[in-house]
PDB file of C-alpha atoms in Angstrom:
ATOM      1  CA  MET A   1     -69.605 -37.097 -44.001  1.00 47.00           C
ATOM      2  CA  ARG A   2     -67.107 -39.742 -44.939  1.00 47.00           C
ATOM      3  CA  SER A   3     -66.060 -40.098 -48.552  1.00 50.00           C
ATOM      4  CA  ALA A   4     -66.592 -43.325 -50.354  1.00 46.00           C
ATOM      5  CA  ALA A   5     -62.913 -44.152 -50.021  1.00 46.00           C
ATOM      6  CA  GLU A   6     -62.958 -43.455 -46.241  1.00 46.00           C
ATOM      7  CA  ALA A   7     -66.096 -45.555 -45.880  1.00 43.00           C
ATOM      8  CA  GLY A   8     -64.497 -48.417 -47.763  1.00 44.00           C
ATOM      9  CA  SER A   9     -61.356 -48.144 -45.634  1.00 46.00           C
ATOM     10  CA  VAL A  10     -63.428 -48.288 -42.377  1.00 40.00           C
ATOM     11  CA  ALA A  11     -65.408 -51.258 -43.725  1.00 43.00           C
ATOM     12  CA  GLY A  12     -62.261 -53.068 -44.620  1.00 44.00           C
ATOM     13  CA  ARG A  13     -60.722 -52.526 -41.168  1.00 44.00           C
ATOM     14  CA  THR A  14     -63.981 -53.644 -39.513  1.00 41.00           C
ATOM     15  CA  ALA A  15     -64.062 -56.814 -41.636  1.00 40.00           C
ATOM     16  CA  ARG A  16     -60.428 -57.573 -40.865  1.00 43.00           C
ATOM     17  CA  ALA A  17     -61.008 -56.966 -37.160  1.00 41.00           C
ATOM     18  CA  ARG A  18     -64.015 -59.359 -37.141  1.00 43.00           C
ATOM     19  CA  GLN A  19     -61.956 -61.990 -38.982  1.00 41.00           C
ATOM     20  CA  SER A  20     -59.145 -61.609 -36.546  1.00 41.00           C
ATOM     21  CA  HIS A  21     -61.543 -61.788 -33.593  1.00 43.00           C
ATOM     22  CA  HIS A  22     -63.117 -64.950 -35.085  1.00 41.00           C
ATOM     23  CA  GLU A  23     -59.757 -66.593 -35.576  1.00 38.00           C
ATOM     24  CA  SER A  24     -58.689 -65.732 -32.046  1.00 43.00           C
ATOM     25  CA  ASP A  25     -61.864 -67.330 -30.695  1.00 44.00           C
ATOM     26  CA  ALA A  26     -60.649 -70.772 -31.920  1.00 37.00           C
ATOM     27  CA  HIS A  27     -57.720 -70.590 -29.530  1.00 41.00           C
ATOM     28  CA  LYS A  28     -59.854 -69.712 -26.487  1.00 48.00           C
ATOM     29  CA  GLY A  29     -61.360 -72.037 -23.996  1.00 52.00           C
ATOM     30  CA  GLU A  30     -65.020 -72.873 -23.376  1.00 65.00           C
ATOM     31  CA  ILE A  31     -67.557 -70.009 -23.355  1.00 71.00           C
ATOM     32  CA  SER A  32     -68.205 -68.540 -19.944  1.00 70.00           C
ATOM     33  CA  TRP A  33     -71.971 -68.228 -20.249  1.00 70.00           C
ATOM     34  CA  LEU A  34     -72.440 -66.343 -16.931  1.00 66.00           C
ATOM     35  CA  GLN A  35     -70.107 -63.517 -17.978  1.00 70.00           C
ATOM     36  CA  THR A  36     -71.435 -63.597 -21.529  1.00 69.00           C
ATOM     37  CA  LEU A  37     -75.076 -63.216 -20.473  1.00 69.00           C
ATOM     38  CA  LEU A  38     -74.231 -60.510 -17.932  1.00 68.00           C
ATOM     39  CA  LEU A  39     -72.560 -58.544 -20.711  1.00 68.00           C
ATOM     40  CA  ARG A  40     -75.376 -59.118 -23.211  1.00 69.00           C
ATOM     41  CA  ARG A  41     -78.159 -58.054 -20.833  1.00 72.00           C
ATOM     42  CA  ASN A  42     -81.360 -57.857 -22.919  1.00 77.00           C
ATOM     43  CA  ALA A  43     -79.715 -57.342 -26.313  1.00 77.00           C
ATOM     44  CA  PRO A  44     -79.571 -60.050 -29.007  1.00 81.00           C
ATOM     45  CA  LEU A  45     -76.473 -62.249 -28.516  1.00 77.00           C
ATOM     46  CA  ARG A  46     -73.649 -61.132 -30.708  1.00 78.00           C
ATOM     47  CA  ARG A  47     -70.038 -62.334 -31.066  1.00 80.00           C
ATOM     48  CA  GLU A  48     -68.648 -59.365 -29.182  1.00 77.00           C
ATOM     49  CA  HIS A  49     -70.628 -60.430 -26.069  1.00 73.00           C
ATOM     50  CA  LEU A  50     -68.858 -63.737 -25.885  1.00 74.00           C
ATOM     51  CA  ARG A  51     -66.490 -64.231 -22.961  1.00 70.00           C
ATOM     52  CA  PHE A  52     -64.311 -67.354 -22.561  1.00 64.00           C
ATOM     53  CA  LYS A  53     -62.835 -69.368 -19.783  1.00 58.00           C
ATOM     54  CA  PRO A  54     -59.016 -69.226 -19.632  1.00 52.00           C
ATOM     55  CA  VAL A  55     -57.242 -71.994 -21.457  1.00 47.00           C
ATOM     56  CA  ARG A  56     -54.929 -74.080 -19.272  1.00 46.00           C
ATOM     57  CA  GLY A  57     -51.458 -73.890 -20.558  1.00 45.00           C
ATOM     58  CA  ASN A  58     -49.037 -76.750 -21.152  1.00 50.00           C
ATOM     59  CA  ALA A  59     -48.736 -78.635 -17.853  1.00 57.00           C
ATOM     60  CA  SER A  60     -50.429 -75.743 -15.920  1.00 80.00           C
ATOM     61  CA  LEU A  61     -50.558 -77.969 -12.779  1.00 93.00           C
ATOM     62  CA  LEU A  62     -47.818 -79.774 -10.959  1.00 96.00           C
ATOM     63  CA  HIS A  63     -48.940 -82.642  -8.696  1.00 96.00           C
ATOM     64  CA  CYS A  64     -46.222 -83.574  -6.146  1.00 97.00           C
ATOM     65  CA  VAL A  65     -46.972 -86.871  -4.440  1.00 98.00           C
ATOM     66  CA  LEU A  66     -45.432 -88.019  -1.123  1.00 98.00           C
ATOM     67  CA  LEU A  67     -45.706 -91.781  -1.092  1.00 98.00           C
ATOM     68  CA  ASP A  68     -45.279 -93.553   2.310  1.00 97.00           C
ATOM     69  CA  CYS A  69     -43.324 -96.777   1.648  1.00 97.00           C
ATOM     70  CA  SER A  70     -42.728 -97.691   5.260  1.00 96.00           C
ATOM     71  CA  ALA A  71     -42.950-101.138   6.869  1.00 95.00           C
ATOM     72  CA  SER A  72     -46.378-100.405   8.341  1.00 93.00           C
ATOM     73  CA  MET A  73     -47.715 -99.651   4.847  1.00 95.00           C
ATOM     74  CA  MET A  74     -46.145-102.882   3.504  1.00 92.00           C
ATOM     75  CA  SER A  75     -47.209-105.168   6.221  1.00 88.00           C
ATOM     76  CA  THR A  76     -50.888-104.336   5.915  1.00 86.00           C
ATOM     77  CA  GLY A  77     -50.923-104.435   2.121  1.00 91.00           C
ATOM     78  CA  GLN A  78     -51.578-100.640   1.992  1.00 94.00           C
ATOM     79  CA  LEU A  79     -48.431 -99.861  -0.051  1.00 96.00           C
ATOM     80  CA  ALA A  80     -49.880-101.966  -2.876  1.00 95.00           C
ATOM     81  CA  ALA A  81     -53.174-100.064  -2.547  1.00 95.00           C
ATOM     82  CA  ALA A  82     -51.325 -96.700  -2.521  1.00 96.00           C
ATOM     83  CA  LYS A  83     -49.450 -97.718  -5.700  1.00 95.00           C
ATOM     84  CA  GLY A  84     -52.879 -98.452  -7.219  1.00 93.00           C
ATOM     85  CA  VAL A  85     -54.089 -94.982  -6.353  1.00 94.00           C
ATOM     86  CA  LEU A  86     -50.817 -93.490  -7.747  1.00 95.00           C
ATOM     87  CA  LEU A  87     -51.370 -95.414 -10.924  1.00 93.00           C
ATOM     88  CA  ASP A  88     -54.909 -94.066 -11.262  1.00 92.00           C
ATOM     89  CA  LEU A  89     -53.634 -90.583 -10.532  1.00 93.00           C
ATOM     90  CA  GLY A  90     -50.907 -90.864 -13.144  1.00 92.00           C
ATOM     91  CA  ARG A  91     -53.287 -92.000 -15.843  1.00 91.00           C
ATOM     92  CA  GLN A  92     -55.679 -89.109 -15.128  1.00 90.00           C
ATOM     93  CA  LEU A  93     -52.807 -86.617 -15.143  1.00 92.00           C
ATOM     94  CA  TYR A  94     -51.676 -87.955 -18.466  1.00 90.00           C
ATOM     95  CA  ARG A  95     -55.155 -87.202 -19.920  1.00 88.00           C
ATOM     96  CA  ARG A  96     -55.086 -83.734 -18.377  1.00 89.00           C
ATOM     97  CA  ARG A  97     -51.501 -83.115 -19.542  1.00 89.00           C
ATOM     98  CA  ASP A  98     -50.483 -82.131 -16.007  1.00 92.00           C
ATOM     99  CA  ALA A  99     -47.030 -82.682 -14.521  1.00 94.00           C
ATOM    100  CA  LEU A 100     -46.258 -85.198 -11.836  1.00 96.00           C
ATOM    101  CA  ALA A 101     -43.450 -85.537  -9.225  1.00 96.00           C
ATOM    102  CA  VAL A 102     -43.321 -88.467  -6.767  1.00 97.00           C
ATOM    103  CA  ILE A 103     -41.194 -88.606  -3.636  1.00 98.00           C
ATOM    104  CA  GLY A 104     -41.080 -91.969  -1.809  1.00 97.00           C
ATOM    105  CA  PHE A 105     -40.051 -92.114   1.855  1.00 97.00           C
ATOM    106  CA  ALA A 106     -39.122 -95.139   3.926  1.00 96.00           C
ATOM    107  CA  GLY A 107     -36.354 -96.337   6.227  1.00 92.00           C
ATOM    108  CA  ASN A 108     -33.968 -93.549   6.831  1.00 85.00           C
ATOM    109  CA  GLY A 109     -34.348 -91.629   3.576  1.00 93.00           C
ATOM    110  CA  VAL A 110     -36.348 -90.371   0.617  1.00 96.00           C
ATOM    111  CA  GLN A 111     -36.145 -91.062  -3.089  1.00 95.00           C
ATOM    112  CA  LEU A 112     -37.332 -89.060  -6.086  1.00 96.00           C
ATOM    113  CA  LEU A 113     -39.306 -91.654  -7.903  1.00 95.00           C
ATOM    114  CA  HIS A 114     -40.557 -89.466 -10.758  1.00 94.00           C
ATOM    115  CA  ASP A 115     -38.987 -86.165 -11.896  1.00 93.00           C
ATOM    116  CA  PRO A 116     -41.471 -83.260 -12.187  1.00 94.00           C
ATOM    117  CA  HIS A 117     -42.579 -83.503 -15.789  1.00 90.00           C
ATOM    118  CA  LYS A 118     -45.700 -84.480 -17.766  1.00 88.00           C
ATOM    119  CA  VAL A 119     -46.718 -88.133 -17.534  1.00 85.00           C
ATOM    120  CA  GLY A 120     -46.048 -90.276 -20.586  1.00 79.00           C
ATOM    121  CA  ALA A 121     -48.730 -92.412 -22.144  1.00 67.00           C
ATOM    122  CA  ARG A 122     -46.981 -95.643 -21.298  1.00 68.00           C
ATOM    123  CA  ALA A 123     -44.430 -94.415 -18.726  1.00 75.00           C
ATOM    124  CA  LEU A 124     -46.017 -95.701 -15.515  1.00 87.00           C
ATOM    125  CA  ASP A 125     -44.231 -99.047 -15.347  1.00 88.00           C
ATOM    126  CA  TRP A 126     -41.952 -97.702 -12.625  1.00 91.00           C
ATOM    127  CA  ILE A 127     -44.773 -97.762 -10.087  1.00 93.00           C
ATOM    128  CA  GLU A 128     -45.227-101.552  -9.769  1.00 92.00           C
ATOM    129  CA  PRO A 129     -41.586-102.275  -8.598  1.00 93.00           C
ATOM    130  CA  ILE A 130     -41.653 -99.646  -5.813  1.00 95.00           C
ATOM    131  CA  GLY A 131     -40.640-101.342  -2.569  1.00 93.00           C
ATOM    132  CA  GLY A 132     -40.065-100.052   0.958  1.00 91.00           C
ATOM    133  CA  GLY A 133     -39.678-101.004   4.560  1.00 92.00           C
ATOM    134  CA  GLY A 134     -38.375 -99.490   7.847  1.00 94.00           C
ATOM    135  CA  GLY A 135     -39.525 -96.282   9.425  1.00 93.00           C
ATOM    136  CA  SER A 136     -41.415 -93.246   8.048  1.00 93.00           C
ATOM    137  CA  PRO A 137     -39.053 -90.298   7.556  1.00 95.00           C
ATOM    138  CA  VAL A 138     -41.928 -87.993   6.841  1.00 96.00           C
ATOM    139  CA  GLN A 139     -40.134 -84.838   8.016  1.00 96.00           C
ATOM    140  CA  LEU A 140     -37.343 -85.457   5.488  1.00 96.00           C
ATOM    141  CA  ALA A 141     -39.995 -86.091   2.759  1.00 97.00           C
ATOM    142  CA  VAL A 142     -41.671 -82.774   3.562  1.00 97.00           C
ATOM    143  CA  GLN A 143     -38.330 -80.941   3.379  1.00 97.00           C
ATOM    144  CA  SER A 144     -37.577 -82.613   0.026  1.00 97.00           C
ATOM    145  CA  ALA A 145     -40.954 -81.634  -1.313  1.00 97.00           C
ATOM    146  CA  GLU A 146     -40.490 -78.055  -0.163  1.00 97.00           C
ATOM    147  CA  GLN A 147     -37.178 -77.824  -2.000  1.00 97.00           C
ATOM    148  CA  LEU A 148     -38.645 -79.390  -5.194  1.00 97.00           C
ATOM    149  CA  LEU A 149     -41.641 -77.045  -5.138  1.00 97.00           C
ATOM    150  CA  LEU A 150     -39.391 -73.969  -4.633  1.00 96.00           C
ATOM    151  CA  ARG A 151     -37.357 -74.867  -7.660  1.00 95.00           C
ATOM    152  CA  GLN A 152     -40.567 -75.405  -9.631  1.00 94.00           C
ATOM    153  CA  ARG A 153     -41.976 -72.098  -8.468  1.00 93.00           C
ATOM    154  CA  ARG A 154     -38.853 -70.245  -9.616  1.00 93.00           C
ATOM    155  CA  ARG A 155     -38.899 -72.059 -12.970  1.00 92.00           C
ATOM    156  CA  TYR A 156     -42.645 -71.945 -13.601  1.00 92.00           C
ATOM    157  CA  PRO A 157     -44.038 -69.052 -11.503  1.00 90.00           C
ATOM    158  CA  ASP A 158     -47.544 -69.378 -13.098  1.00 88.00           C
ATOM    159  CA  ARG A 159     -47.933 -73.109 -12.508  1.00 92.00           C
ATOM    160  CA  ARG A 160     -50.092 -74.166  -9.608  1.00 93.00           C
ATOM    161  CA  ARG A 161     -48.551 -76.678  -7.232  1.00 96.00           C
ATOM    162  CA  VAL A 162     -50.718 -79.419  -5.709  1.00 96.00           C
ATOM    163  CA  LEU A 163     -49.332 -81.609  -2.947  1.00 97.00           C
ATOM    164  CA  TRP A 164     -50.581 -85.209  -2.334  1.00 97.00           C
ATOM    165  CA  LEU A 165     -49.792 -87.349   0.676  1.00 97.00           C
ATOM    166  CA  LEU A 166     -50.514 -91.126   0.509  1.00 97.00           C
ATOM    167  CA  SER A 167     -49.858 -92.496   3.986  1.00 96.00           C
ATOM    168  CA  ASP A 168     -51.155 -94.382   6.996  1.00 95.00           C
ATOM    169  CA  GLY A 169     -49.890 -91.722   9.422  1.00 94.00           C
ATOM    170  CA  ARG A 170     -47.762 -94.040  11.567  1.00 91.00           C
ATOM    171  CA  TYR A 171     -45.373 -91.312  12.727  1.00 91.00           C
ATOM    172  CA  ASP A 172     -45.116 -88.726  15.427  1.00 89.00           C
ATOM    173  CA  PRO A 173     -44.807 -85.763  15.579  1.00 92.00           C
ATOM    174  CA  LEU A 174     -46.917 -84.643  12.575  1.00 94.00           C
ATOM    175  CA  PRO A 175     -45.002 -82.558  10.022  1.00 94.00           C
ATOM    176  CA  GLY A 176     -45.917 -79.031   9.032  1.00 94.00           C
ATOM    177  CA  LEU A 177     -47.135 -78.295   5.529  1.00 93.00           C
ATOM    178  CA  PRO A 178     -44.345 -77.563   3.067  1.00 92.00           C
ATOM    179  CA  ARG A 179     -44.173 -74.043   1.708  1.00 92.00           C
ATOM    180  CA  HIS A 180     -44.928 -73.175  -1.963  1.00 95.00           C
ATOM    181  CA  VAL A 181     -48.103 -75.280  -1.978  1.00 95.00           C
ATOM    182  CA  ASP A 182     -51.270 -73.923  -3.576  1.00 94.00           C
ATOM    183  CA  GLU A 183     -53.510 -76.907  -2.715  1.00 94.00           C
ATOM    184  CA  CYS A 184     -53.222 -80.120  -0.748  1.00 95.00           C
ATOM    185  CA  HIS A 185     -54.897 -83.538  -0.809  1.00 95.00           C
ATOM    186  CA  VAL A 186     -54.391 -86.288   1.816  1.00 96.00           C
ATOM    187  CA  VAL A 187     -55.379 -89.916   1.162  1.00 95.00           C
ATOM    188  CA  ASP A 188     -55.625 -92.036   4.327  1.00 95.00           C
ATOM    189  CA  PHE A 189     -54.383 -95.608   4.186  1.00 95.00           C
ATOM    190  CA  GLU A 190     -54.645 -96.380   7.954  1.00 91.00           C
ATOM    191  CA  SER A 191     -56.164 -99.830   8.505  1.00 83.00           C
ATOM    192  CA  GLY A 192     -56.695-102.381  11.294  1.00 69.00           C
ATOM    193  CA  PHE A 193     -58.661-102.452  14.528  1.00 70.00           C
ATOM    194  CA  LEU A 194     -56.406 -99.953  16.317  1.00 70.00           C
ATOM    195  CA  THR A 195     -56.631 -96.630  14.422  1.00 77.00           C
ATOM    196  CA  LEU A 196     -54.893 -93.441  15.544  1.00 85.00           C
ATOM    197  CA  GLY A 197     -56.497 -90.971  13.155  1.00 89.00           C
ATOM    198  CA  ARG A 198     -53.259 -89.127  12.550  1.00 93.00           C
ATOM    199  CA  VAL A 199     -53.841 -88.691   8.780  1.00 95.00           C
ATOM    200  CA  ARG A 200     -57.121 -86.933   9.466  1.00 94.00           C
ATOM    201  CA  ARG A 201     -55.504 -84.698  12.034  1.00 96.00           C
ATOM    202  CA  LEU A 202     -52.716 -83.991   9.541  1.00 96.00           C
ATOM    203  CA  ALA A 203     -55.273 -83.037   6.900  1.00 95.00           C
ATOM    204  CA  GLU A 204     -56.814 -80.559   9.367  1.00 95.00           C
ATOM    205  CA  LEU A 205     -53.380 -79.174  10.192  1.00 95.00           C
ATOM    206  CA  TRP A 206     -52.558 -78.751   6.516  1.00 96.00           C
ATOM    207  CA  GLN A 207     -56.133 -77.505   5.666  1.00 94.00           C
ATOM    208  CA  ALA A 208     -56.094 -80.255   3.040  1.00 94.00           C
ATOM    209  CA  GLN A 209     -58.850 -82.165   1.317  1.00 93.00           C
ATOM    210  CA  TYR A 210     -59.125 -85.431   3.204  1.00 94.00           C
ATOM    211  CA  MET A 211     -60.075 -88.790   1.603  1.00 92.00           C
ATOM    212  CA  PRO A 212     -59.886 -92.332   3.025  1.00 92.00           C
ATOM    213  CA  ALA A 213     -58.329 -94.708   0.509  1.00 91.00           C
ATOM    214  CA  SER A 214     -61.536 -96.757   0.500  1.00 87.00           C
ATOM    215  CA  HIS A 215     -63.452 -93.722  -0.788  1.00 85.00           C
ATOM    216  CA  TRP A 216     -61.075 -93.354  -3.672  1.00 83.00           C
ATOM    217  CA  MET A 217     -61.770 -96.992  -4.596  1.00 70.00           C
ATOM    218  CA  THR A 218     -65.520 -96.577  -4.185  1.00 70.00           C
ATOM    219  CA  ALA A 219     -65.491 -93.351  -6.309  1.00 62.00           C
ATOM    220  CA  GLY A 220     -63.859 -95.306  -9.117  1.00 56.00           C
ATOM    221  CA  GLY A 221     -60.563 -93.441  -8.759  1.00 54.00           C
ATOM    222  CA  ASP A 222     -61.919 -90.132 -10.008  1.00 59.00           C
ATOM    223  CA  LEU A 223     -59.528 -87.291  -9.457  1.00 64.00           C
ATOM    224  CA  PRO A 224     -60.950 -84.811  -6.888  1.00 61.00           C
ATOM    225  CA  ALA A 225     -61.610 -81.359  -8.364  1.00 57.00           C
ATOM    226  CA  VAL A 226     -58.536 -79.144  -8.288  1.00 54.00           C
ATOM    227  CA  ARG A 227     -59.036 -75.413  -8.096  1.00 48.00           C
ATOM    228  CA  GLN A 228     -57.852 -73.602 -11.204  1.00 42.00           C
ATOM    229  CA  SER A 229     -56.127 -70.331 -11.223  1.00 38.00           C
ATOM    230  CA  VAL A 230     -57.892 -67.512 -13.207  1.00 30.00           C
TER     231      VAL A 230
END
């Protein structure tokens, strides 16, 4: 049998362990009820049964956007619509505390419009003045994205990298998917009577989630669900 001193020592350690466990719970995410109930089985629910969803770290997602600023996007008014989608996306990423990088491509080159970092509360004024014209150097844009994503992968190996393409697909041949991408979304801005369907084919090639720009507007600009790492 334990002595009174030993029993008191054990009780003290148990109380401290419970207090530490309770304090650590405050820093966890939401309760994962499926895992909790599987662990509890038929017993009364107790604190030690609780299991929690992982908490997303600071800027746990990087969204890299390829923005088509070509003449075909400008002439149809689709560049303005794409900037509207980009603005919606930026606002939602600010609320989520995710990081954003934007690469614009037009004419003969590409331009890094937003360095890969978290979106500021009032730091989206750079979107409205974006201009464009000329051709669609999409291959160069894909290469630039791949280089950026590689640097980010080396710097933040645990951060998921999500690629977005906002384009009307007026280029040939279709580019391959950049490496170092965990997930991909394609928003189709093709318009007019003569449609080529290249953006949809590109989404199939990239195994990306496809969305016509009109659906984004109809859905109220809600950010599609992005798979989380666990």
